[in-house]
C-alpha cells in the first residue's frame, strides 16, 4: 500500500497553482469590486425612458458626459441602496470633476416605481441622480440591451421582491459602454477609476 502522505507535496502544488489562477482571474472579472473594460462586447444601446419629473429622457440627453448606469428598484432592501450610496460617495470624491458624470438609476419594477416614487428615492443619494422608469415593455427592451436579469419573486403573505443582476455600467460621452463594475466595488476604487478615465 502506498504512503498517502507522499502525495501531499503534489496536492499542495496543485492547490497553489489553482489559487494563483483564481487570483489572476479575480483581477479581471466581476465579483470582487474591480473595473472591467468592455472591449468589443455588444452591451447597451440608445433608449428613451421617463425621468422622476415625468419628462422623456433619451440617452442622448447625456451626450458629452459619462453616465454611471444602474438597474434596480426602490423597495430593494440592501444591494440597490448600498450600490447607489457607493456611486454617490465616489462622485463626492471627484470634486469638480463629478460634473462630467451623470448617475442614472433605472427601475426594474415599473409597477411600483412611478416617477414620484423615484423622485423621493434618488434624491437621497445626491441631487444629480436621475431616476428612470417606463412601461414594462420599454424597460424589458432596455434590460435586454444591457443584459440585465430581473425576475419577480413572490413573498410569503403576498407582495413580491425583484431578483435582479447588480452591475454598474459606465457609458462614455458617446453613449457607448466603457466599463462595468460589480456590486463589490468601493467608493474609493470607483472614484479612482473614474478619475483616471476623466
Coordinates of C-alpha atoms in Angstrom, one line a residue:
X1 CA 0.0 0.0 0.0
X2 CA 1.3 3.4 -1.0
X3 CA 2.0 6.1 1.7
X4 CA -0.8 8.7 1.3
X5 CA 1.5 11.4 2.8
X6 CA 3.8 11.0 -0.2
X7 CA 1.1 12.7 -2.4
X8 CA 0.9 15.8 0.0
X9 CA 3.6 17.9 -1.8
X10 CA 1.8 17.3 -5.2
X11 CA -1.6 18.3 -3.7
X12 CA -0.2 21.4 -2.2
X13 CA 1.4 22.4 -5.5
X14 CA -1.8 21.8 -7.4
X15 CA -3.7 23.9 -4.8
X16 CA -1.1 26.7 -5.1
X17 CA -1.4 26.7 -8.9
X18 CA -5.2 26.8 -8.8
X19 CA -5.2 29.6 -6.2
X20 CA -2.8 31.6 -8.4
X21 CA -5.1 31.2 -11.5
X22 CA -8.2 32.2 -9.5
X23 CA -6.4 35.3 -8.1
X24 CA -5.3 36.2 -11.7
X25 CA -8.9 35.8 -12.9
X26 CA -10.2 37.8 -10.0
X27 CA -8.3 40.8 -11.2
X28 CA -10.3 40.9 -14.5
X29 CA -13.8 39.6 -13.9
X30 CA -16.8 41.0 -11.9
X31 CA -17.3 39.7 -8.4
X32 CA -14.5 41.3 -6.5
X33 CA -15.0 45.0 -6.9
X34 CA -12.9 45.6 -10.0
X35 CA -13.5 47.6 -13.1
X36 CA -13.8 45.5 -16.2
X37 CA -13.1 47.1 -19.6
X38 CA -15.7 46.2 -22.2
X39 CA -13.6 45.5 -25.3
X40 CA -15.9 44.6 -28.1
X41 CA -18.8 43.3 -26.0
X42 CA -22.2 44.2 -27.5
X43 CA -23.9 45.7 -24.5
X44 CA -26.1 48.7 -24.4
X45 CA -27.7 51.0 -26.9
X46 CA -29.9 54.1 -27.1
X47 CA -33.2 54.3 -25.2
X48 CA -35.8 56.8 -24.1
X49 CA -37.5 56.5 -20.7
X50 CA -39.4 58.7 -18.3
X51 CA -37.5 60.6 -15.5
X52 CA -38.5 61.3 -12.0
X53 CA -40.1 64.6 -13.1
X54 CA -42.3 62.9 -15.8
X55 CA -40.2 64.0 -18.7
X56 CA -39.0 61.8 -21.6
X57 CA -35.2 61.3 -21.2
X58 CA -33.4 59.7 -24.1
X59 CA -29.8 58.5 -23.5
X60 CA -28.7 61.2 -26.0
X61 CA -29.7 63.8 -23.3
X62 CA -26.5 62.8 -21.6
X63 CA -24.2 63.0 -24.7
X64 CA -20.9 64.6 -23.9
X65 CA -20.9 63.3 -20.3
X66 CA -20.1 59.9 -18.7
X67 CA -23.0 58.0 -17.3
X68 CA -23.0 55.7 -14.3
X69 CA -26.0 53.5 -15.1
X70 CA -27.5 51.1 -12.5
X71 CA -30.7 48.9 -12.7
X72 CA -32.6 48.1 -9.5
X73 CA -35.8 49.0 -7.7
X74 CA -36.8 51.3 -4.8
X75 CA -38.0 48.6 -2.5
X76 CA -34.7 46.7 -2.7
X77 CA -33.7 46.1 0.9
X78 CA -29.9 46.1 0.6
X79 CA -28.0 45.8 -2.7
X80 CA -29.6 48.8 -4.5
X81 CA -29.3 51.4 -1.8
X82 CA -25.8 50.2 -1.0
X83 CA -24.7 50.5 -4.6
X84 CA -26.3 53.9 -5.2
X85 CA -24.6 55.1 -2.0
X86 CA -21.3 54.0 -3.3
X87 CA -21.9 55.8 -6.6
X88 CA -22.8 59.0 -4.7
X89 CA -19.8 58.7 -2.4
X90 CA -17.5 58.1 -5.4
X91 CA -18.8 61.2 -7.2
X92 CA -18.3 63.3 -4.0
X93 CA -14.7 62.2 -4.0
X94 CA -14.3 63.6 -7.5
X95 CA -15.0 67.2 -6.6
X96 CA -15.5 69.4 -9.6
X97 CA -14.8 66.5 -12.0
X98 CA -18.1 65.0 -10.8
X99 CA -19.9 67.4 -13.1
X100 CA -18.8 65.3 -16.0
X101 CA -20.6 62.2 -14.7
X102 CA -24.4 61.6 -14.5
X103 CA -25.6 58.9 -12.1
X104 CA -28.7 57.2 -13.5
X105 CA -30.9 54.7 -11.8
X106 CA -33.3 52.6 -14.0
X107 CA -36.1 50.7 -12.2
X108 CA -36.8 47.1 -12.9
X109 CA -40.1 47.4 -11.1
X110 CA -42.3 49.8 -13.2
X111 CA -45.5 48.6 -11.5
X112 CA -44.5 50.3 -8.2
X113 CA -41.7 52.7 -9.2
X114 CA -43.6 55.7 -10.5
X115 CA -41.8 59.0 -11.3
X116 CA -43.0 60.4 -7.9
X117 CA -41.6 57.4 -6.0
X118 CA -38.3 57.6 -8.0
X119 CA -38.0 61.3 -7.2
X120 CA -38.2 60.7 -3.5
X121 CA -35.8 57.8 -3.7
X122 CA -33.0 59.1 -5.9
X123 CA -32.7 62.5 -4.1
X124 CA -31.5 60.7 -1.0
X125 CA -28.3 59.6 -2.9
X126 CA -27.5 63.0 -4.3
X127 CA -29.1 65.9 -6.2
X128 CA -27.6 64.9 -9.5
X129 CA -29.1 61.4 -9.6
X130 CA -31.6 60.7 -12.4
X131 CA -34.3 58.1 -11.9
X132 CA -35.9 56.5 -15.0
X133 CA -38.9 54.3 -15.5
X134 CA -41.3 53.4 -18.3
X135 CA -43.7 50.7 -19.4
X136 CA -42.9 47.1 -18.8
X137 CA -42.3 46.7 -22.5
X138 CA -39.9 49.7 -22.7
X139 CA -37.9 48.5 -19.7
X140 CA -37.8 44.9 -20.9
X141 CA -36.2 46.2 -24.1
X142 CA -33.6 48.2 -22.2
X143 CA -32.9 45.3 -19.8
X144 CA -32.3 43.1 -22.8
X145 CA -29.9 45.5 -24.4
X146 CA -27.9 45.8 -21.2
X147 CA -28.0 42.1 -20.4
X148 CA -29.9 42.8 -17.1
X149 CA -31.7 39.9 -15.4
X150 CA -34.8 40.9 -13.4
X151 CA -37.4 38.4 -12.2
X152 CA -40.4 38.9 -9.9
X153 CA -40.1 36.8 -6.7
X154 CA -43.3 36.2 -4.7
X155 CA -43.1 36.8 -1.0
X156 CA -44.9 34.9 1.8
X157 CA -48.2 36.6 2.6
X158 CA -48.4 38.4 -0.7
X159 CA -46.3 41.0 -2.4
X160 CA -43.1 40.4 -4.2
X161 CA -39.4 41.3 -4.5
X162 CA -37.3 41.6 -7.6
X163 CA -34.4 39.3 -8.1
X164 CA -32.0 41.2 -10.4
X165 CA -28.4 41.4 -11.5
X166 CA -26.3 44.1 -9.9
X167 CA -23.9 45.8 -12.3
X168 CA -22.9 49.5 -12.6
X169 CA -22.3 50.4 -16.2
X170 CA -20.0 53.3 -17.2
X171 CA -21.0 54.8 -20.5
X172 CA -18.7 57.2 -22.3
X173 CA -19.6 60.6 -23.7
X174 CA -20.6 58.9 -26.9
X175 CA -23.1 56.7 -25.0
X176 CA -21.2 53.5 -25.6
X177 CA -20.1 51.1 -22.8
X178 CA -16.7 51.9 -21.5
X179 CA -16.5 49.6 -18.4
X180 CA -18.7 48.0 -15.8
X181 CA -18.3 47.3 -12.1
X182 CA -19.9 44.7 -9.8
X183 CA -21.7 45.3 -6.5
X184 CA -18.4 44.8 -4.5
X185 CA -16.9 48.0 -5.9
X186 CA -16.0 50.5 -3.2
X187 CA -16.3 54.3 -3.4
X188 CA -12.6 54.7 -3.3
X189 CA -12.0 52.2 -6.2
X190 CA -14.8 53.6 -8.3
X191 CA -13.6 57.2 -7.8
X192 CA -10.0 56.2 -8.7
X193 CA -11.1 54.5 -11.9
X194 CA -13.4 57.4 -12.8
X195 CA -10.7 60.0 -12.2
X196 CA -8.3 58.0 -14.4
X197 CA -10.9 58.0 -17.3
X198 CA -12.0 61.6 -16.9

